Each structure stands twice: as structure tokens, then as C-alpha cells.
XYZ file of C-alpha atoms in Angstrom:
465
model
C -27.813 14.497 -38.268
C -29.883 12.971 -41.015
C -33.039 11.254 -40.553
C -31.876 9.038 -43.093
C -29.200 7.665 -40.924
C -31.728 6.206 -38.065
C -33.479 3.781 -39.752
C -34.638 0.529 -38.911
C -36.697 -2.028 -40.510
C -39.175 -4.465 -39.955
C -40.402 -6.536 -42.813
C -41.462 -4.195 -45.149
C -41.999 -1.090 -43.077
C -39.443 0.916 -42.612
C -38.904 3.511 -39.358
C -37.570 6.891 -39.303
C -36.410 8.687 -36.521
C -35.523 12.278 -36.595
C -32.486 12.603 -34.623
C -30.515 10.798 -32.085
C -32.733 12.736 -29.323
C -35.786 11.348 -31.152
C -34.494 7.520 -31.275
C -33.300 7.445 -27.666
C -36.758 9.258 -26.175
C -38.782 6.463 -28.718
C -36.979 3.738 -27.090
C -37.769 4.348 -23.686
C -39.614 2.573 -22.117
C -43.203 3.708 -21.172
C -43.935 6.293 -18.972
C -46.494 8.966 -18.008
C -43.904 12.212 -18.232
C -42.547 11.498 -21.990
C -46.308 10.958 -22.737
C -46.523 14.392 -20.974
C -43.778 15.593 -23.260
C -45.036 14.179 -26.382
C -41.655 12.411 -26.964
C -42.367 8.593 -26.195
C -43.407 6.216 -28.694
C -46.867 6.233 -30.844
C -46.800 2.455 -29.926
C -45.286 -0.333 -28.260
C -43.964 -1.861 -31.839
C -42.716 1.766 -32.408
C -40.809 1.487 -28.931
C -39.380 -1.776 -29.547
C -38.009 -1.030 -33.324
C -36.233 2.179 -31.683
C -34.554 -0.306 -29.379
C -33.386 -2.477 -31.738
C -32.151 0.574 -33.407
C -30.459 1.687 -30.423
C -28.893 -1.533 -30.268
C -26.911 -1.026 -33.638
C -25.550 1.958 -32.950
C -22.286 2.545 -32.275
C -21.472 3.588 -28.430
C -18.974 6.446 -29.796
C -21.668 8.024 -31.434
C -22.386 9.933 -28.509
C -18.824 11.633 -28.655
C -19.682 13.082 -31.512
C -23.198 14.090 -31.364
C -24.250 16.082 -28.787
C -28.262 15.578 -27.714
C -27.889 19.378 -26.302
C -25.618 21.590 -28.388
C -22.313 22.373 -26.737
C -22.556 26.021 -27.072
C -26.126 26.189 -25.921
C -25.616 24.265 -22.267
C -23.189 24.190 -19.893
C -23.966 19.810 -18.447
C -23.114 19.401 -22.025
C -19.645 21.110 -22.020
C -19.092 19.707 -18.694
C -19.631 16.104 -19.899
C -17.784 16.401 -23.052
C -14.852 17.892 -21.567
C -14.363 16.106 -18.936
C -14.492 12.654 -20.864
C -11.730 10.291 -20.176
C -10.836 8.816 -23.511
C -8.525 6.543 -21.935
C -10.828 5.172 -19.616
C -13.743 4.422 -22.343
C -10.927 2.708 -24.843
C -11.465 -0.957 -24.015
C -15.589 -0.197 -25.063
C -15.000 2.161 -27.849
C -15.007 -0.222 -30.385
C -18.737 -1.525 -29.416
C -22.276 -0.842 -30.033
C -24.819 -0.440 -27.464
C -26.434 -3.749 -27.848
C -22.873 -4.982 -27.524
C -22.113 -2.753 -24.657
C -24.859 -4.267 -23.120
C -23.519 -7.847 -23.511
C -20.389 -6.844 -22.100
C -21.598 -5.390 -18.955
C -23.965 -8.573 -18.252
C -20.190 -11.125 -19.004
C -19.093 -12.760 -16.145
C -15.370 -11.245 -17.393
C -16.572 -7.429 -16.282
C -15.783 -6.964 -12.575
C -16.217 -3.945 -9.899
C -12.760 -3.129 -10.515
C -13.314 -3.194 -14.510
C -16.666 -0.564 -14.250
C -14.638 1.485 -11.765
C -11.962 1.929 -14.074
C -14.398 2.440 -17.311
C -16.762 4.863 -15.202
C -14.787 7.927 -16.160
C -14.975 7.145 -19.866
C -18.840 6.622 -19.930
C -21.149 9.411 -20.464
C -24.515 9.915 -19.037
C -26.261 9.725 -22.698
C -24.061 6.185 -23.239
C -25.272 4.775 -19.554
C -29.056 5.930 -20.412
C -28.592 4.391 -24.072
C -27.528 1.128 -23.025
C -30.382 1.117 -20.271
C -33.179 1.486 -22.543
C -32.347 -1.972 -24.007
C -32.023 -3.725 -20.253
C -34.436 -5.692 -18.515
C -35.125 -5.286 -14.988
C -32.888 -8.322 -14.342
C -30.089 -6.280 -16.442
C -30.166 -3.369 -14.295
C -29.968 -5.161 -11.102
C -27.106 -7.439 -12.126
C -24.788 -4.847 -13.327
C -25.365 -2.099 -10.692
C -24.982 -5.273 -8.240
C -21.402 -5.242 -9.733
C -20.259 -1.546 -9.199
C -19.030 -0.645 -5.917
C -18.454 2.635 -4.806
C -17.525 3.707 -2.036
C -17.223 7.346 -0.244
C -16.323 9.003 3.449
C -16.732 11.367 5.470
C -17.276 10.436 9.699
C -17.670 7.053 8.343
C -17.368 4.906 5.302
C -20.583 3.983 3.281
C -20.956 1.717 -0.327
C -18.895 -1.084 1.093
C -19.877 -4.623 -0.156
C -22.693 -6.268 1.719
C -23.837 -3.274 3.200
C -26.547 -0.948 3.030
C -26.890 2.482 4.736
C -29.536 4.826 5.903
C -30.998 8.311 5.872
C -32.247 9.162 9.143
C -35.309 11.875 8.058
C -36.694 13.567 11.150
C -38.659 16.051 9.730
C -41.114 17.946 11.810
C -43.753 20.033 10.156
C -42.760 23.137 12.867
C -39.517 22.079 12.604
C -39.774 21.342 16.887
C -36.752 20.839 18.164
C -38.754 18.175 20.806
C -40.388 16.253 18.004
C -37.134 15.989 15.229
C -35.119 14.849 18.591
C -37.783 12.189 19.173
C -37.700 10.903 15.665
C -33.978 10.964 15.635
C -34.310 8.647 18.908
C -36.313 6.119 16.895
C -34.396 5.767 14.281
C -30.957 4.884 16.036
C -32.984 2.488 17.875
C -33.449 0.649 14.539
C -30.154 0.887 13.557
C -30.693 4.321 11.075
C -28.868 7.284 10.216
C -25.696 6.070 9.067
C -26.121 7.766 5.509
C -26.939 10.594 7.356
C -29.654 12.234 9.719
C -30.683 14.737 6.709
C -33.789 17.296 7.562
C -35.902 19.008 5.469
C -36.713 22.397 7.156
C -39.712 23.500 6.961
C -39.056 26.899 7.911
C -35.937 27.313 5.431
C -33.970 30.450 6.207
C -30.303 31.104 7.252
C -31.055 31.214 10.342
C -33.702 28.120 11.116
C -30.710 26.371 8.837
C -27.671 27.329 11.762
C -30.141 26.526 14.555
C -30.977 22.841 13.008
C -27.666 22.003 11.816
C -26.092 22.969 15.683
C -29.126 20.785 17.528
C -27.730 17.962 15.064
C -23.997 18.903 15.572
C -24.687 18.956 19.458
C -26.387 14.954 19.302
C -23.554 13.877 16.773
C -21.207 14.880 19.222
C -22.926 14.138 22.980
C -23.287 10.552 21.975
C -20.270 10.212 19.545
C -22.214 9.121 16.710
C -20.122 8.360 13.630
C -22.137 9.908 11.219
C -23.224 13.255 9.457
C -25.705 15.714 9.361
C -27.263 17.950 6.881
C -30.456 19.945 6.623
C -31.944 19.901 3.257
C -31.945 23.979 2.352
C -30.856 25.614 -0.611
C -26.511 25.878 -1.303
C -27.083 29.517 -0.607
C -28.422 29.741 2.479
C -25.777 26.583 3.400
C -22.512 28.699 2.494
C -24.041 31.792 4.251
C -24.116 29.649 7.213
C -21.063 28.249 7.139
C -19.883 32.056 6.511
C -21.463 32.599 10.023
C -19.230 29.661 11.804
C -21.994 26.612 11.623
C -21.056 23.298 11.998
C -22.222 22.194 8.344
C -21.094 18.655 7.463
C -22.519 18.017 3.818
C -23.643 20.816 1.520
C -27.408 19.268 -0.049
C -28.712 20.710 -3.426
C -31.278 19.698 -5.841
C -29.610 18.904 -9.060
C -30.747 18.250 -12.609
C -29.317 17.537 -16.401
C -29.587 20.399 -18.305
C -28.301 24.454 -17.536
C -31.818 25.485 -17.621
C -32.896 23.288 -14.689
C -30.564 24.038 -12.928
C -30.958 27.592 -13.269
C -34.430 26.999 -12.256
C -33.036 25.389 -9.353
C -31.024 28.846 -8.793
C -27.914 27.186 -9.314
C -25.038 27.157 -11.401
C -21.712 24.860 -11.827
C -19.998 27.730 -10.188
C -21.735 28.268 -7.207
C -22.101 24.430 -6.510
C -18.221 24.593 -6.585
C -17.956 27.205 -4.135
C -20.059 25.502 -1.653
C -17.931 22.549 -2.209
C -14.820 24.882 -1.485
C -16.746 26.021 1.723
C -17.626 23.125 3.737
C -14.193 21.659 2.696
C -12.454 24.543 4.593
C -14.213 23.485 7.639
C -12.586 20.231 7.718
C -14.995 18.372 9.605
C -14.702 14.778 8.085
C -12.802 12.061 10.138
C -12.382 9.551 7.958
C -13.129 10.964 4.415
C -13.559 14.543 2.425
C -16.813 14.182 0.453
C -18.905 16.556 1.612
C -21.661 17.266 -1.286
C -25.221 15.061 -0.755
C -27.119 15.622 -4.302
C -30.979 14.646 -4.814
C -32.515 13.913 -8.205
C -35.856 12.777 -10.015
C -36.441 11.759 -12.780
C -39.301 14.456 -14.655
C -37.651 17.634 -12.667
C -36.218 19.126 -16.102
C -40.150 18.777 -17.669
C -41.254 20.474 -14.908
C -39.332 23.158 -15.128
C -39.850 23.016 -18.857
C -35.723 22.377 -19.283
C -35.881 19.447 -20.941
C -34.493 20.228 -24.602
C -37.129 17.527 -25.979
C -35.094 15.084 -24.717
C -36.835 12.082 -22.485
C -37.093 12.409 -18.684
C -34.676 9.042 -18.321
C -32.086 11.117 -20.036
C -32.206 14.638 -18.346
C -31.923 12.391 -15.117
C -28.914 10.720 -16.139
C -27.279 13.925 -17.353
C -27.786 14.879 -13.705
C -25.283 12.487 -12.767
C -22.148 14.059 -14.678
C -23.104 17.041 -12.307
C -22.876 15.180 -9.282
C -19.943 13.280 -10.189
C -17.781 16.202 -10.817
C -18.202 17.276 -7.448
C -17.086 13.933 -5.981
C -20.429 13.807 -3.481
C -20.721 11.786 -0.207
C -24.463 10.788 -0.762
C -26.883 11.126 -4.480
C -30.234 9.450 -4.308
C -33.219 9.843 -6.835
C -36.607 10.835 -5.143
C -37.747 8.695 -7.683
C -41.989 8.667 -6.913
C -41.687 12.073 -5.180
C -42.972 14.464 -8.547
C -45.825 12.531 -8.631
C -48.128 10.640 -11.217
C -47.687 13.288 -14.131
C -44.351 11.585 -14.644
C -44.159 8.376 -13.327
C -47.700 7.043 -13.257
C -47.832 3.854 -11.431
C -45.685 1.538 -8.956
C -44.501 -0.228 -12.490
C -42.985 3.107 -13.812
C -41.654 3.773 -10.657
C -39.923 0.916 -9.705
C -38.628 0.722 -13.270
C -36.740 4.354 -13.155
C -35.932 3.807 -9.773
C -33.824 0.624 -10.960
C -32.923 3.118 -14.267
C -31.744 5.684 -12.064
C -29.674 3.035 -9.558
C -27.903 1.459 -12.423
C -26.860 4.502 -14.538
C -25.825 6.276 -11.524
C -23.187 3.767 -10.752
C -22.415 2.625 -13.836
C -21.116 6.409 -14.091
C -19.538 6.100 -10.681
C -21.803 7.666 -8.087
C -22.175 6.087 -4.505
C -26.254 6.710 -5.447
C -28.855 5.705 -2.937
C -32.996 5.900 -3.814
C -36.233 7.282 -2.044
C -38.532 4.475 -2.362
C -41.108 6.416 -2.130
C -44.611 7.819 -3.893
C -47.037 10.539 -3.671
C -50.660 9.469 -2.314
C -52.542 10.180 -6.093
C -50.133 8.075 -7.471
C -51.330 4.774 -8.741
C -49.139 3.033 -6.275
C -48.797 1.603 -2.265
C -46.495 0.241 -0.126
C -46.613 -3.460 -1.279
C -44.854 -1.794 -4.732
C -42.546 0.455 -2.552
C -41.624 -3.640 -0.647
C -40.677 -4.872 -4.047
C -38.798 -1.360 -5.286
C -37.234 -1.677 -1.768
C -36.391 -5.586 -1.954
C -34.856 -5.109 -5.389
C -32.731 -2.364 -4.877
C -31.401 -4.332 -1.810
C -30.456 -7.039 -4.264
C -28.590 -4.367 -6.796
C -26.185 -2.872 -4.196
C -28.261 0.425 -3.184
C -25.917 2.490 -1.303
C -28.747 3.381 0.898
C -32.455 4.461 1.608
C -34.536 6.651 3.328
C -35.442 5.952 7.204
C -39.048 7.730 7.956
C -41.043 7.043 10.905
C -43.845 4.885 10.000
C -42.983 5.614 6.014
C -44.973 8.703 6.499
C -43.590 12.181 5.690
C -45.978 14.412 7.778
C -43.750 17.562 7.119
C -43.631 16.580 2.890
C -47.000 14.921 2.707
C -45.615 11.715 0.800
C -45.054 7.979 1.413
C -41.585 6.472 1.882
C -39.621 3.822 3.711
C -39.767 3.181 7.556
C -37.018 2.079 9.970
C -38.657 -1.008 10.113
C -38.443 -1.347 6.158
C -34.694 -0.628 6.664
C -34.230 -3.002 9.164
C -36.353 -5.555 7.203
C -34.453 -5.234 4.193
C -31.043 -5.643 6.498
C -32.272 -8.588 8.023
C -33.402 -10.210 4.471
C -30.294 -9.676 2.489
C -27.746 -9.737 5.277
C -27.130 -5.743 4.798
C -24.913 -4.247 7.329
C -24.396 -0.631 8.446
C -21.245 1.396 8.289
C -18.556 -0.391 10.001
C -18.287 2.594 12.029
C -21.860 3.146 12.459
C -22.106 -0.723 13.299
C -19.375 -0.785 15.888
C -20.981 2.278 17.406
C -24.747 0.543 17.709
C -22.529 -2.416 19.295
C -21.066 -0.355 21.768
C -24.547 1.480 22.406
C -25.979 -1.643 22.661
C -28.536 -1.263 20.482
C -27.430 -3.896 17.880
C -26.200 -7.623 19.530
C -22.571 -8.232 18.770
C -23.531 -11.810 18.605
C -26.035 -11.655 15.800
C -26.058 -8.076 13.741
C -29.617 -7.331 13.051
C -30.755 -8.509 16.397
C -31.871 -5.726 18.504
C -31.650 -5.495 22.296
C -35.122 -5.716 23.702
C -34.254 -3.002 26.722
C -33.575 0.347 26.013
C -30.080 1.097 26.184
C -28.664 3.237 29.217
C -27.165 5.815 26.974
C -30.448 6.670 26.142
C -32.717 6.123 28.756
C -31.717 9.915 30.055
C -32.356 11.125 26.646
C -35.648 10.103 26.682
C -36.733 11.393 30.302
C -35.429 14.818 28.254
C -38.365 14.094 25.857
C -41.084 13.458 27.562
């Protein structure tokens, strides 16, 4: 493509961008990792002409021009082939600045964006999201719904779900079980109870998963479990007979992360193919939980010159094709290099949120930030507060917001239950009915939590101690 054809100008100075890779990383809006790069704008006049720019052009445009060539990388071939043309007729005709009016009319509904999700690509969700506002993001990700199964059903409307994170940094059986206490007491885990290990082989992988397995099932929790290792060691265990619920991998928008990842297309279908055999959903069959962030491709020095916003949303067409249970963006987890401040990271966390379901991903967020990051909790509150307002499908549930095993500041179970409380956020029905019957949540007011320790548990916790 031309320089010539992206153009815009101002008065009587007239701006040139390279390439459509060039215009969409200029329009971006500010952030440490493109600086990184040496792809965001020279200035903030620079940033806003590219968005007006952006604005013009038309939404096809991205059918036709790939940002990664189509021999060269295999996200590409995945997105382009899998397009539904069908699906993205009714916007075809628009321009992103258009597209962008026609998301925020009061005419586009949940069950209009679920119908147009298979038609939008990842470069046409992050395009459109460069020219949004906050406000933008929130409204139109407020009006996507989706929803996903597996022991119980999470993404309903009004509700907002949970990953229970009892990581240990020994990876002590006595101290994860403790954690995992505390959080159903506040009404966590729902998502699911997810564990990084911090010993990760096959075989610390089969003995966490079975310790989970073995609570799931003693106290009939309807949830699922996962432990956070790489899809290798996760099919080998499954070859050995473990009781694996969801399959977790890193993921990220171009072939060369992902191979950086050690990970292909190919294997991430096979591990799909795996835990499906095992058949261990109730109520639904997505078994894949993906995890994101936006600067991984830089990182990894993947990145094609294209802006971090960008590789992240390409991440998405890899999740979606593998129709996952859970996908949430560790969104302040790389750290400062890439998203500098609580400003930059609540913006791509809302970025993230909004593309992610505008493409049709149940996608959840770790509100979260590394301790040299210019950032604290009061910005994680607001990040928090705000994605409760735009329909996050859920967040992370860390005892006293404090990794100790990953060394990095998240969201507690009191923030969870907070946020609940605030915006009227339910659990999983299932989940809900089951802290009913527990009696850990009041049937008579939800988010109202019995002040005695429930019987169920009191045995548990003589165990413990």
C-alpha cells in the first residue's frame, strides 16, 4: 500500500503515514511499550490526526490488507479464513468512525453484536477502539453478552464471576487448601479455582489438579479447576488418567509469539481434543481457559512493528477458535516497560475487555500491577469498579490482593465481594445456589454473608490447623 493513500490534513500540513500498520500504531493511544517499540506517535497532534484518519477509512479495508502477510503467519491465515462474510454484511458498507457510531446507537443490541461477532476481525475491533473514549468502551462491551459452560454457567447478565487463585510459593498442599477455604467463604471461585504451580512439572501438575478434583468433589462444588502449567505438560497428564477440567495456555497474536510460547495452532487443538475426551463438564463443553497481555509479542520481539493494542487483539481470533470457557488479560502483570502507569493500565484493560467481546469471547481481566509500576490499589478500585460497570465476565480472587507465589498486586476476595455488593453482581447460578445451600451466602439478601462459619466447613478447618 501507498503512502500516498493515508493522508490526512490539517490546515495546511499535511500527514503521511506509511502503511496501514503505521496509521493504526500512530493512533493509539499513549503508552510506554509502543514508545518501547518506536511505533507510537512523535506527538499528541500526530496521534490525534492518525485518528481522524482512522476514522475515514473504510472498515473492509482490513479484508484486503493484511497488517501481517498471509504467507508469513499463521493468526493471519487463521483470521482471514475463518471470516464470516455473512455475519460482517450489515457493517460492510461503513467506515470506522461510522462503525463506531453504530456500536454506541441505541438500535445495536446483545443479540445484534452476537450475531456480527463472527464477521469482525481482531484488526477491525482494535481499529474502531483507538477512536473510543473510555465511556465508549464501557458502553458497548456493557452490551455483549457471552456466555459459556462447563460445571456451571458463567457471562450471564448481572453477574460477575471469580477466579479463586491459591497459589502457594511451595506449592503446600496445607497452605493452597487454606486459601481455597477463604475464598469460598467470600463467595469466590466460581470462574474457577486456577493455580499457578510453582513447581511446574507433569507430575506436581497430576498431584495439584487431583487435591483440587478431590475438594470439587467432597463438597460438591459446581465449579472447575485448572492449574496454570504449560498445554504440554496438561495433555501428558491427562495421557496419565488426571482429572483435568480446563486446559490453560498463554496465548498471543502473532505465530512468532506463540512459538515463543512453545505453541502452535495444532497442538492447542489437540489439547482441546484431549480434555474433551474426558468428558468432565456437567452443564457445558468449553474446556480451554486462555491468558493474555497486552506487550507479550514485544517481549518476545514478535511483534511485526505492529502496536502492542493490536498483537493483543489478534490474540483473541486464537482464543475464539477454540471456543474457551475462561480468557482474561493480565493486563498490569508485564510491568511498567509496557504499560507505565495506572492510566495506561486501566485504559488497555478497558481496550482489551471491549475488543475481546466485541469479537465474542466470554473475557474476564487481572486487575492487577507489578510493584515498580507507577500505580496502587486506589487505580486497581477504579480499573475494578469500571470493568464491573462494562459486563466483565470475571476477576481474579487473591488473598489480601497479594500474589506471594508471583510477586505482584491484584484483586482480593474482599474486592470481589465489594464490587458484587456495589453493582448488584451475582455468582453463577449454580455457584450461587451452592453458597445458599452451604450457607455461606443468605438466601434472603445475596451478598450478605453468614457471620458463623458454616458446618460444612468447620471440620475442614480443624484439618488445617
Amino acid at each position: 500500500m501507498q503512502t500516498h493513500q493515508y493522508t490526512h490534513t490539517v490546515g495546511a500540513r499535511t500527514y503521511g503515514f506509511r502503511d496501514l500498520k503505521d496509521l493504526m500504531a500512530k493512533a493509539t493511544p499513549a503508552r510506554s511499550g509502543d514508545l518501547l517499540a518506536g511505533v507510537a506517535a512523535h506527538s499528541a497532534q500526530e496521534r490525534v490526526v492518525a485518528q481522524m484518519a482512522l476514522a475515514e477509512l473504510p472498515l473492509a479495508t482490513f479484508l484486503n490488507v493484511a497488517l501481517i502477510p498471509y504467507e508469513d503467519d499463521d493468526v493471519t491465515r487463521l483470521i482471514i479464513d475463518s471470516h464470516d462474510s455473512a455475519a460482517f454484511a450489515p457493517t460492510r458498507h461503513l467506515t470506522v468512525g461510522d462503525f463506531r457510531n453504530w456500536l454506541l446507537g441505541d438500535e445495536v443490541d446483545s443479540a445484534t453484536l452476537a450475531a456480527l461477532a463472527p464477521g469482525i476481525t481482531p484488526e477491525m475491533a482494535a481499529a474502531v477502539c483507538k477512536i473510543m473514549r473510555n465511556q465508549d468502551l464501557i458502553l458497548v462491551a456493557k452490551k455483549c453478552r457471552v456466555v459459556t459452560a462447563f460445571r456451571n454457567t458463567l457471562g450471564e447478565a448481572g453477574r460477575m464471576s471469580t477466579r479463586l487463585q491459591p497459589n502457594h510459593p511451595t506449592d503446600d498442599a496445607t497452605g493452597i487448601a487454606a486459601s481455597l477455604l477463604d475464598g469460598l467463604l467470600y463467595g469466590s471461585g466460581d470462574a474457577v479455582i486456577g493455580i499457578n504451580p510453582a513447581t511446574d512439572n507433569v507430575a506436581q501438575v497430576i498431584k495439584l489438579v487431583t487435591m483440587l478434583s478431590d475438594i470439587i468433589s467432597e463438597y460438591e462444588i459446581p465449579t472447575q479447576s485448572c492449574v496454570l502449567t504449560h498445554v504440554t505438560h496438561t495433555i501428558e497428564a491427562i495421557r496419565r488418567g488426571a482429572p483435568v477440567d480446563l486446559v490453560f495456555q498463554s496465548i498471543g497474536g502473532t505465530e512468532a509469539t506463540n512459538r515463543s510460547f512453545g505453541i502452535s495452532l495444532d497442538l492447542l487443538g489437540e489439547a482441546r481434543s484431549a480434555a474433551l475426551s474426558l468428558k468432565r463438564g456437567t452443564v457445558g463443553d468449553n474446556v480451554m481457559y486462555f491468558e493474555t497481555g497486552q506487550g507479550s509479542a514485544l517481549s518476545a520481539r514478535a511483534h511485526h512493528g505492529l502496536d502492542q493494542q493490536t498483537c493483543e487483539a489478534r490474540a483473541y481470533a486464537v482464543a475464539r477458535h477454540f471456543k474457551p470457557l475462561l480468557v482474561n488479560s493480565v493486563v498490569g502483570f508485564i510491568g511498567p516497560e509496557y504499560l507505565f502507569d495506572g492510566k495506561q493500565i486501566i485504559r488497555a484493560a478497558l481496550e482489551d475487555h471491549f475488543c475481546a467481546k466485541l469479537l465474542g469471547l466470554p473475557m474476564g481481566c487481572d486487575v492487577c500491577y507489578t510493584n515498580h509500576a507507577e500505580a496502587d490499589q486506589n487505580d486497581m478500585d477504579v480499573l475494578l469498579t469500571l470493568l464491573g460497570v462494562a459486563g466483565c465476565s470475571f476477576v481474579m480472587g487473591i488473598p489480601g490482593a497479594d500474589d506471594i507465589m508471583l510477586n505482584y498486586q491484584s484483586t482480593s476476595f474482599h474486592d470481589a465481594l465489594y464490587v458484587r455488593r456495589v453493582l448488584g453482581l451475582r455468582p453463577a447460578p449454580e455457584f450461587e445456589a451452592w453458597l445458599q445451600k452451604m450457607q455461606i451466602f443468605s438466601r434472603d439478601e445475596p451478598f450478605r454473608l453468614n457471620p458463623a462459619l458454616p458446618g460444612a466447613f468447620q471440620k475442614a478447618l480443624l484439618r488445617l490447623s
